[in-house]
Amino acid sequence: IIGAGAWGTALAVHLGKAGWPAKLWDIDRAHVANLLSDRENKRYLPGVSLPSCVQPVEELETAVRGAECVLLVTPSSALRGTFRRLKPLLTRGMRLCCASKGLEVESGLLTHQVAAEELGADFPLAAVSGPTFATEVAAGRPAAITVASGSAELAGWLALKLNSGAVRAYVSGDVTGVEVGGATKNVIAIGAGLSDGLGYGANARAALLCRGLAEIVRLGVALGGRASSFMGLAGLGDLALTCSDDQSRNRRLGLKVARGTPVEKALEELGQVAEGLYAADAVHRLSRRLDLDLPISEQVYQVLHRGRDPGKVLKALLSRPLKSEDEVPVAAA
């Protein structure tokens, strides 16, 4: 497992409880040293002990050597560099999977596309996504995930490994749809946090979630995903979770900014990566490139990256021309 943040550690704990030995590596050697001495991730997942079959390691080569599967759980901004470091260490037959949720900002590429550029066709990538908070998975509470791959064999193999205890795993062949859902829901979750932070209430949050989902589908289909994927765990499921619960870092970022905390200060207070910050930039660029109307995502981008006032941008959404839910503009009276 590459990346010992909250989610990487939670997956290690989950797999360890199921009896699957795992090596856990992180680029922060001091963090790994603490994992070794404490047998607990006190920084990101306090109070959860590592199973005996989970071994933190200081060297990437040690983590990868002999592995059946390499599971990446790093911030999306670090994925390309991580793939480059992994390439000389991978051997034919190793399985690759990514549980990170994000888009590469400048290129707009999805994780499996970045992997293809760096690793070629010999190491196809599977994606794990769905409505999951690390603390709940690590605590053994019920959850459901989607494992997506263009290879049915790879998706099935990973699903069998992850489907244990309280976690139920479903498979999908739509890697694009699953990755788009996992990345873009973070942008809408920030929007929900902005709305709640301004005191707009439950009605506004539900409207943002619903219309935000329409934007996710619009973008996902334009990128080659299936519309049906966004009604599943990696789409609607993950969106509902992150928009409605304060365990979501992205939602909390929106709350803080709406209440007057500058973006940089809010990120510092969170103490961990809020992927929606980067996804908002990537979605903004993609919407321009693909000529897509994504108004909620665009206004979140304007708040985070252009310093616009949250109250003004949310009010601007309410003043947009009327539309049908069939995406056809309503004729002016």
Short mmCIF file of C-alpha atoms in Angstrom, two decimals:
data_model
loop_
_atom_site.label_atom_id
_atom_site.label_comp_id
_atom_site.label_asym_id
_atom_site.label_seq_id
_atom_site.Cartn_x
_atom_site.Cartn_y
_atom_site.Cartn_z
CA ILE A 1 0.00 0.00 0.00
CA ILE A 2 1.56 3.27 -1.18
CA GLY A 3 0.47 6.16 1.01
CA ALA A 4 -0.07 6.00 4.77
CA GLY A 5 -2.63 8.73 5.21
CA ALA A 6 -6.00 8.06 6.80
CA TRP A 7 -7.45 6.15 3.84
CA GLY A 8 -4.32 4.16 3.05
CA THR A 9 -4.03 3.14 6.69
CA ALA A 10 -7.72 2.26 6.89
CA LEU A 11 -7.38 -0.02 3.86
CA ALA A 12 -4.31 -1.62 5.40
CA VAL A 13 -6.25 -2.24 8.63
CA HIS A 14 -9.22 -3.63 6.71
CA LEU A 15 -7.08 -5.99 4.64
CA GLY A 16 -5.05 -6.98 7.69
CA LYS A 17 -8.19 -7.92 9.64
CA ALA A 18 -9.18 -10.09 6.69
CA GLY A 19 -5.84 -11.88 6.96
CA TRP A 20 -4.11 -10.36 3.94
CA PRO A 21 -0.49 -9.38 4.69
CA ALA A 22 0.35 -5.86 3.56
CA LYS A 23 3.35 -3.57 3.54
CA LEU A 24 2.53 0.09 4.16
CA TRP A 25 4.86 2.75 2.71
CA ASP A 26 4.83 6.53 2.83
CA ILE A 27 7.18 9.14 1.40
CA ASP A 28 7.46 10.73 4.87
CA ARG A 29 10.12 8.60 6.58
CA ALA A 30 9.46 10.16 9.99
CA HIS A 31 5.81 9.20 9.65
CA VAL A 32 6.78 5.62 8.80
CA ALA A 33 9.11 5.53 11.81
CA ASN A 34 6.20 6.54 14.03
CA LEU A 35 4.02 3.85 12.50
CA LEU A 36 6.72 1.29 13.25
CA SER A 37 7.16 2.37 16.86
CA ASP A 38 3.53 3.07 17.72
CA ARG A 39 1.77 0.42 15.59
CA GLU A 40 -0.83 3.14 15.11
CA ASN A 41 -1.30 6.10 12.77
CA LYS A 42 -1.57 8.75 15.47
CA ARG A 43 -1.33 11.56 12.92
CA TYR A 44 -4.19 10.63 10.61
CA LEU A 45 -6.10 7.72 12.16
CA PRO A 46 -5.59 7.79 15.93
CA GLY A 47 -6.90 5.04 18.14
CA VAL A 48 -6.72 2.28 15.50
CA SER A 49 -4.02 -0.36 15.94
CA LEU A 50 -2.31 -1.89 12.93
CA PRO A 51 -2.92 -5.65 12.61
CA SER A 52 0.17 -7.78 13.08
CA CYS A 53 0.25 -8.69 9.37
CA VAL A 54 0.51 -5.02 8.33
CA GLN A 55 4.14 -3.97 8.18
CA PRO A 56 5.16 -0.32 7.73
CA VAL A 57 8.33 -0.07 5.62
CA GLU A 58 10.73 2.78 4.95
CA GLU A 59 11.83 1.82 1.43
CA LEU A 60 9.53 1.81 -1.60
CA GLU A 61 11.45 -1.10 -3.10
CA THR A 62 10.80 -3.15 0.04
CA ALA A 63 7.09 -2.38 -0.14
CA VAL A 64 6.77 -3.45 -3.77
CA ARG A 65 9.08 -6.47 -3.83
CA GLY A 66 7.07 -9.69 -4.09
CA ALA A 67 3.69 -7.97 -3.95
CA GLU A 68 0.71 -9.48 -5.75
CA CYS A 69 -0.92 -6.07 -5.90
CA VAL A 70 0.29 -2.49 -5.49
CA LEU A 71 -2.45 -0.28 -4.07
CA LEU A 72 -1.86 3.47 -4.44
CA VAL A 73 -3.49 5.83 -1.94
CA THR A 74 -1.52 9.04 -2.46
CA PRO A 75 -2.79 12.56 -3.16
CA SER A 76 -3.70 12.90 -6.83
CA SER A 77 -1.03 15.57 -7.28
CA ALA A 78 1.62 12.99 -6.38
CA LEU A 79 0.41 10.15 -8.58
CA ARG A 80 2.46 10.83 -11.72
CA GLY A 81 5.67 11.08 -9.72
CA THR A 82 4.75 7.93 -7.81
CA PHE A 83 4.14 6.00 -11.04
CA ARG A 84 7.57 7.08 -12.27
CA ARG A 85 9.20 5.83 -9.08
CA LEU A 86 7.29 2.57 -9.28
CA LYS A 87 8.01 1.78 -12.92
CA PRO A 88 11.48 0.22 -12.48
CA LEU A 89 10.24 -1.75 -9.47
CA LEU A 90 7.22 -3.40 -11.08
CA THR A 91 7.40 -6.90 -12.49
CA ARG A 92 5.13 -8.52 -15.04
CA GLY A 93 1.98 -9.91 -13.47
CA MET A 94 1.77 -7.40 -10.63
CA ARG A 95 -1.67 -5.92 -10.24
CA LEU A 96 -2.12 -2.17 -9.84
CA CYS A 97 -4.99 -0.44 -8.12
CA CYS A 98 -5.62 3.17 -7.07
CA ALA A 99 -7.91 4.31 -4.26
CA SER A 100 -7.09 8.01 -4.66
CA LYS A 101 -9.84 10.32 -5.88
CA GLY A 102 -8.70 13.19 -8.04
CA LEU A 103 -7.79 14.65 -11.42
CA GLU A 104 -4.43 15.83 -12.67
CA VAL A 105 -4.89 19.59 -12.72
CA GLU A 106 -3.05 20.80 -15.83
CA SER A 107 -3.84 17.86 -18.10
CA GLY A 108 -7.28 17.00 -16.73
CA LEU A 109 -6.32 13.34 -16.97
CA LEU A 110 -7.88 10.65 -14.82
CA THR A 111 -5.73 8.36 -12.73
CA HIS A 112 -5.81 5.41 -15.12
CA GLN A 113 -4.83 7.74 -17.98
CA VAL A 114 -1.84 9.07 -16.06
CA ALA A 115 -0.84 5.48 -15.29
CA ALA A 116 -1.10 4.54 -18.97
CA GLU A 117 1.18 7.44 -19.95
CA GLU A 118 3.81 6.52 -17.37
CA LEU A 119 3.62 2.72 -17.28
CA GLY A 120 2.29 1.74 -20.70
CA ALA A 121 -0.15 -1.07 -21.42
CA ASP A 122 1.60 -3.75 -19.37
CA PHE A 123 0.14 -2.55 -16.08
CA PRO A 124 -3.56 -1.68 -16.43
CA LEU A 125 -4.95 0.11 -13.41
CA ALA A 126 -8.05 -0.68 -11.39
CA ALA A 127 -9.86 1.95 -9.34
CA VAL A 128 -11.48 1.66 -5.92
CA SER A 129 -14.11 4.22 -5.06
CA GLY A 130 -17.37 4.70 -3.21
CA PRO A 131 -18.89 6.32 -0.11
CA THR A 132 -16.28 5.53 2.51
CA PHE A 133 -14.84 7.47 5.43
CA ALA A 134 -11.53 6.06 6.66
CA THR A 135 -12.47 6.07 10.35
CA GLU A 136 -15.59 4.00 9.76
CA VAL A 137 -13.90 1.43 7.52
CA ALA A 138 -11.05 1.06 10.02
CA ALA A 139 -13.59 0.59 12.82
CA GLY A 140 -15.28 -2.23 10.92
CA ARG A 141 -18.53 -0.41 10.25
CA PRO A 142 -20.59 -1.42 7.20
CA ALA A 143 -19.65 0.13 3.86
CA ALA A 144 -19.87 -0.60 0.15
CA ILE A 145 -17.30 0.12 -2.54
CA THR A 146 -16.89 -0.20 -6.28
CA VAL A 147 -13.86 -1.81 -7.91
CA ALA A 148 -13.57 -0.77 -11.55
CA SER A 149 -11.29 -2.11 -14.26
CA GLY A 150 -11.28 -2.77 -17.95
CA SER A 151 -10.17 -6.26 -16.96
CA ALA A 152 -12.98 -8.29 -15.41
CA GLU A 153 -10.36 -10.64 -13.95
CA LEU A 154 -8.55 -7.81 -12.19
CA ALA A 155 -11.75 -6.23 -10.86
CA GLY A 156 -12.98 -9.59 -9.60
CA TRP A 157 -9.67 -10.45 -7.94
CA LEU A 158 -9.55 -7.14 -6.07
CA ALA A 159 -13.21 -7.30 -5.11
CA LEU A 160 -12.67 -10.71 -3.52
CA LYS A 161 -9.77 -9.34 -1.47
CA LEU A 162 -11.66 -6.24 -0.34
CA ASN A 163 -15.05 -7.90 0.17
CA SER A 164 -14.68 -9.03 3.77
CA GLY A 165 -15.96 -8.15 7.19
CA ALA A 166 -18.38 -5.24 6.92
CA VAL A 167 -17.21 -4.06 3.48
CA ARG A 168 -19.15 -5.20 0.43
CA ALA A 169 -17.44 -4.80 -2.94
CA TYR A 170 -19.13 -4.43 -6.31
CA VAL A 171 -17.38 -4.54 -9.68
CA SER A 172 -17.65 -2.26 -12.70
CA GLY A 173 -16.08 -2.09 -16.12
CA ASP A 174 -16.43 1.69 -16.31
CA VAL A 175 -13.13 2.99 -14.95
CA THR A 176 -13.71 6.45 -16.40
CA GLY A 177 -17.12 6.86 -14.80
CA VAL A 178 -15.97 5.60 -11.43
CA GLU A 179 -12.92 7.88 -11.40
CA VAL A 180 -14.86 10.94 -12.54
CA GLY A 181 -17.45 10.39 -9.83
CA GLY A 182 -14.83 10.02 -7.13
CA ALA A 183 -12.96 13.16 -8.16
CA THR A 184 -15.75 15.58 -8.98
CA LYS A 185 -17.98 14.91 -5.99
CA ASN A 186 -15.33 16.69 -3.91
CA VAL A 187 -16.02 19.94 -5.77
CA ILE A 188 -19.75 19.71 -5.11
CA ALA A 189 -19.07 18.82 -1.47
CA ILE A 190 -17.14 22.07 -1.08
CA GLY A 191 -20.15 23.83 -2.58
CA ALA A 192 -22.43 22.15 -0.04
CA GLY A 193 -20.10 23.29 2.73
CA LEU A 194 -20.18 26.84 1.40
CA SER A 195 -23.98 26.78 1.36
CA ASP A 196 -24.31 25.35 4.87
CA GLY A 197 -21.63 27.70 6.18
CA LEU A 198 -23.74 30.62 4.96
CA GLY A 199 -26.78 29.17 6.74
CA TYR A 200 -28.78 28.48 3.59
CA GLY A 201 -30.26 25.29 5.05
CA ALA A 202 -31.22 21.77 4.04
CA ASN A 203 -33.26 22.73 0.97
CA ALA A 204 -30.30 24.50 -0.60
CA ARG A 205 -27.98 21.60 0.21
CA ALA A 206 -30.34 19.12 -1.47
CA ALA A 207 -30.60 21.34 -4.53
CA LEU A 208 -26.82 21.64 -4.78
CA LEU A 209 -26.43 17.88 -4.45
CA CYS A 210 -29.01 17.17 -7.14
CA ARG A 211 -27.85 19.78 -9.63
CA GLY A 212 -24.25 18.97 -8.80
CA LEU A 213 -24.92 15.38 -9.77
CA ALA A 214 -26.25 16.62 -13.12
CA GLU A 215 -22.92 18.41 -13.67
CA ILE A 216 -20.95 15.30 -12.74
CA VAL A 217 -22.95 13.23 -15.24
CA ARG A 218 -22.48 15.90 -17.93
CA LEU A 219 -18.71 15.91 -17.49
CA GLY A 220 -18.40 12.17 -17.01
CA VAL A 221 -20.29 11.30 -20.18
CA ALA A 222 -18.26 13.86 -22.14
CA LEU A 223 -15.10 12.10 -20.95
CA GLY A 224 -16.42 8.68 -21.98
CA GLY A 225 -18.07 7.40 -18.81
CA ARG A 226 -21.47 5.72 -18.63
CA ALA A 227 -24.35 7.77 -17.24
CA SER A 228 -25.51 4.78 -15.18
CA SER A 229 -22.24 4.72 -13.24
CA PHE A 230 -23.08 8.05 -11.64
CA MET A 231 -26.22 6.59 -10.07
CA GLY A 232 -24.07 4.05 -8.23
CA LEU A 233 -21.74 3.99 -5.25
CA ALA A 234 -18.93 5.97 -6.89
CA GLY A 235 -21.34 8.67 -8.07
CA LEU A 236 -24.50 9.42 -6.11
CA GLY A 237 -23.37 7.35 -3.12
CA ASP A 238 -20.07 9.17 -2.63
CA LEU A 239 -21.65 12.53 -3.42
CA ALA A 240 -24.39 12.12 -0.80
CA LEU A 241 -21.84 11.13 1.83
CA THR A 242 -19.38 13.94 1.28
CA CYS A 243 -22.05 16.65 0.96
CA SER A 244 -23.83 15.72 4.17
CA ASP A 245 -21.28 14.69 6.79
CA ASP A 246 -18.62 16.79 8.48
CA GLN A 247 -16.12 13.93 8.35
CA SER A 248 -15.58 15.12 4.77
CA ARG A 249 -12.54 17.41 4.54
CA ASN A 250 -13.97 18.96 1.38
CA ARG A 251 -17.25 19.84 3.05
CA ARG A 252 -15.36 21.25 6.05
CA LEU A 253 -13.23 23.36 3.71
CA GLY A 254 -16.39 24.91 2.30
CA LEU A 255 -17.77 25.52 5.78
CA LYS A 256 -14.60 27.29 6.90
CA VAL A 257 -14.34 29.50 3.83
CA ALA A 258 -18.02 30.48 4.01
CA ARG A 259 -17.52 31.54 7.62
CA GLY A 260 -14.70 33.88 6.69
CA THR A 261 -11.54 31.78 6.95
CA PRO A 262 -9.12 32.46 4.06
CA VAL A 263 -8.60 29.42 1.83
CA GLU A 264 -4.93 28.94 2.74
CA LYS A 265 -5.70 29.20 6.46
CA ALA A 266 -8.60 26.78 6.12
CA LEU A 267 -6.34 24.24 4.40
CA GLU A 268 -3.78 24.64 7.17
CA GLU A 269 -6.44 24.02 9.80
CA LEU A 270 -7.65 20.89 8.01
CA GLY A 271 -4.17 19.40 8.24
CA GLN A 272 -4.78 17.01 5.34
CA VAL A 273 -5.30 17.30 1.60
CA ALA A 274 -8.75 18.42 0.42
CA GLU A 275 -8.77 16.97 -3.11
CA GLY A 276 -11.65 19.21 -4.14
CA LEU A 277 -9.31 22.21 -4.17
CA TYR A 278 -7.33 20.69 -7.05
CA ALA A 279 -10.34 19.04 -8.67
CA ALA A 280 -12.11 22.42 -8.89
CA ASP A 281 -9.19 23.76 -10.93
CA ALA A 282 -9.09 20.67 -13.14
CA VAL A 283 -12.85 20.72 -13.74
CA HIS A 284 -12.69 24.43 -14.59
CA ARG A 285 -10.06 23.71 -17.25
CA LEU A 286 -11.97 20.70 -18.60
CA SER A 287 -15.22 22.65 -18.85
CA ARG A 288 -13.46 25.24 -21.00
CA ARG A 289 -11.77 22.61 -23.13
CA LEU A 290 -14.98 20.60 -23.65
CA ASP A 291 -17.34 23.60 -23.79
CA LEU A 292 -19.49 22.33 -20.91
CA ASP A 293 -21.79 24.34 -18.67
CA LEU A 294 -20.92 23.37 -15.08
CA PRO A 295 -22.16 26.36 -13.06
CA ILE A 296 -21.85 24.99 -9.52
CA SER A 297 -18.37 23.65 -10.12
CA GLU A 298 -17.37 26.93 -11.76
CA GLN A 299 -18.55 29.01 -8.82
CA VAL A 300 -16.67 26.77 -6.37
CA TYR A 301 -13.58 27.35 -8.52
CA GLN A 302 -14.17 31.11 -8.41
CA VAL A 303 -14.32 31.08 -4.60
CA LEU A 304 -11.27 28.87 -4.09
CA HIS A 305 -8.98 30.12 -6.85
CA ARG A 306 -10.19 33.63 -7.67
CA GLY A 307 -11.15 34.84 -4.21
CA ARG A 308 -14.78 35.61 -5.00
CA ASP A 309 -17.24 36.11 -2.16
CA PRO A 310 -19.15 32.85 -1.36
CA GLY A 311 -22.44 34.63 -0.74
CA LYS A 312 -22.30 36.47 -4.05
CA VAL A 313 -21.46 33.41 -6.15
CA LEU A 314 -24.20 31.29 -4.59
CA LYS A 315 -26.72 34.06 -5.19
CA ALA A 316 -25.48 34.24 -8.78
CA LEU A 317 -26.48 30.60 -9.23
CA LEU A 318 -30.05 31.49 -8.25
CA SER A 319 -30.23 34.23 -10.87
CA ARG A 320 -29.28 31.99 -13.82
CA PRO A 321 -31.76 31.64 -16.72
CA LEU A 322 -34.50 29.09 -16.06
CA LYS A 323 -33.92 25.60 -17.41
CA SER A 324 -35.78 22.34 -17.69
CA GLU A 325 -34.41 19.32 -15.89
CA ASP A 326 -34.17 17.84 -19.38
CA GLU A 327 -31.34 20.36 -19.94
CA VAL A 328 -33.45 22.36 -22.42
CA PRO A 329 -33.65 26.12 -21.68
CA VAL A 330 -37.13 27.40 -20.79
CA ALA A 331 -38.37 30.01 -23.27
CA ALA A 332 -38.76 33.49 -21.82
CA ALA A 333 -42.36 34.50 -21.17
#
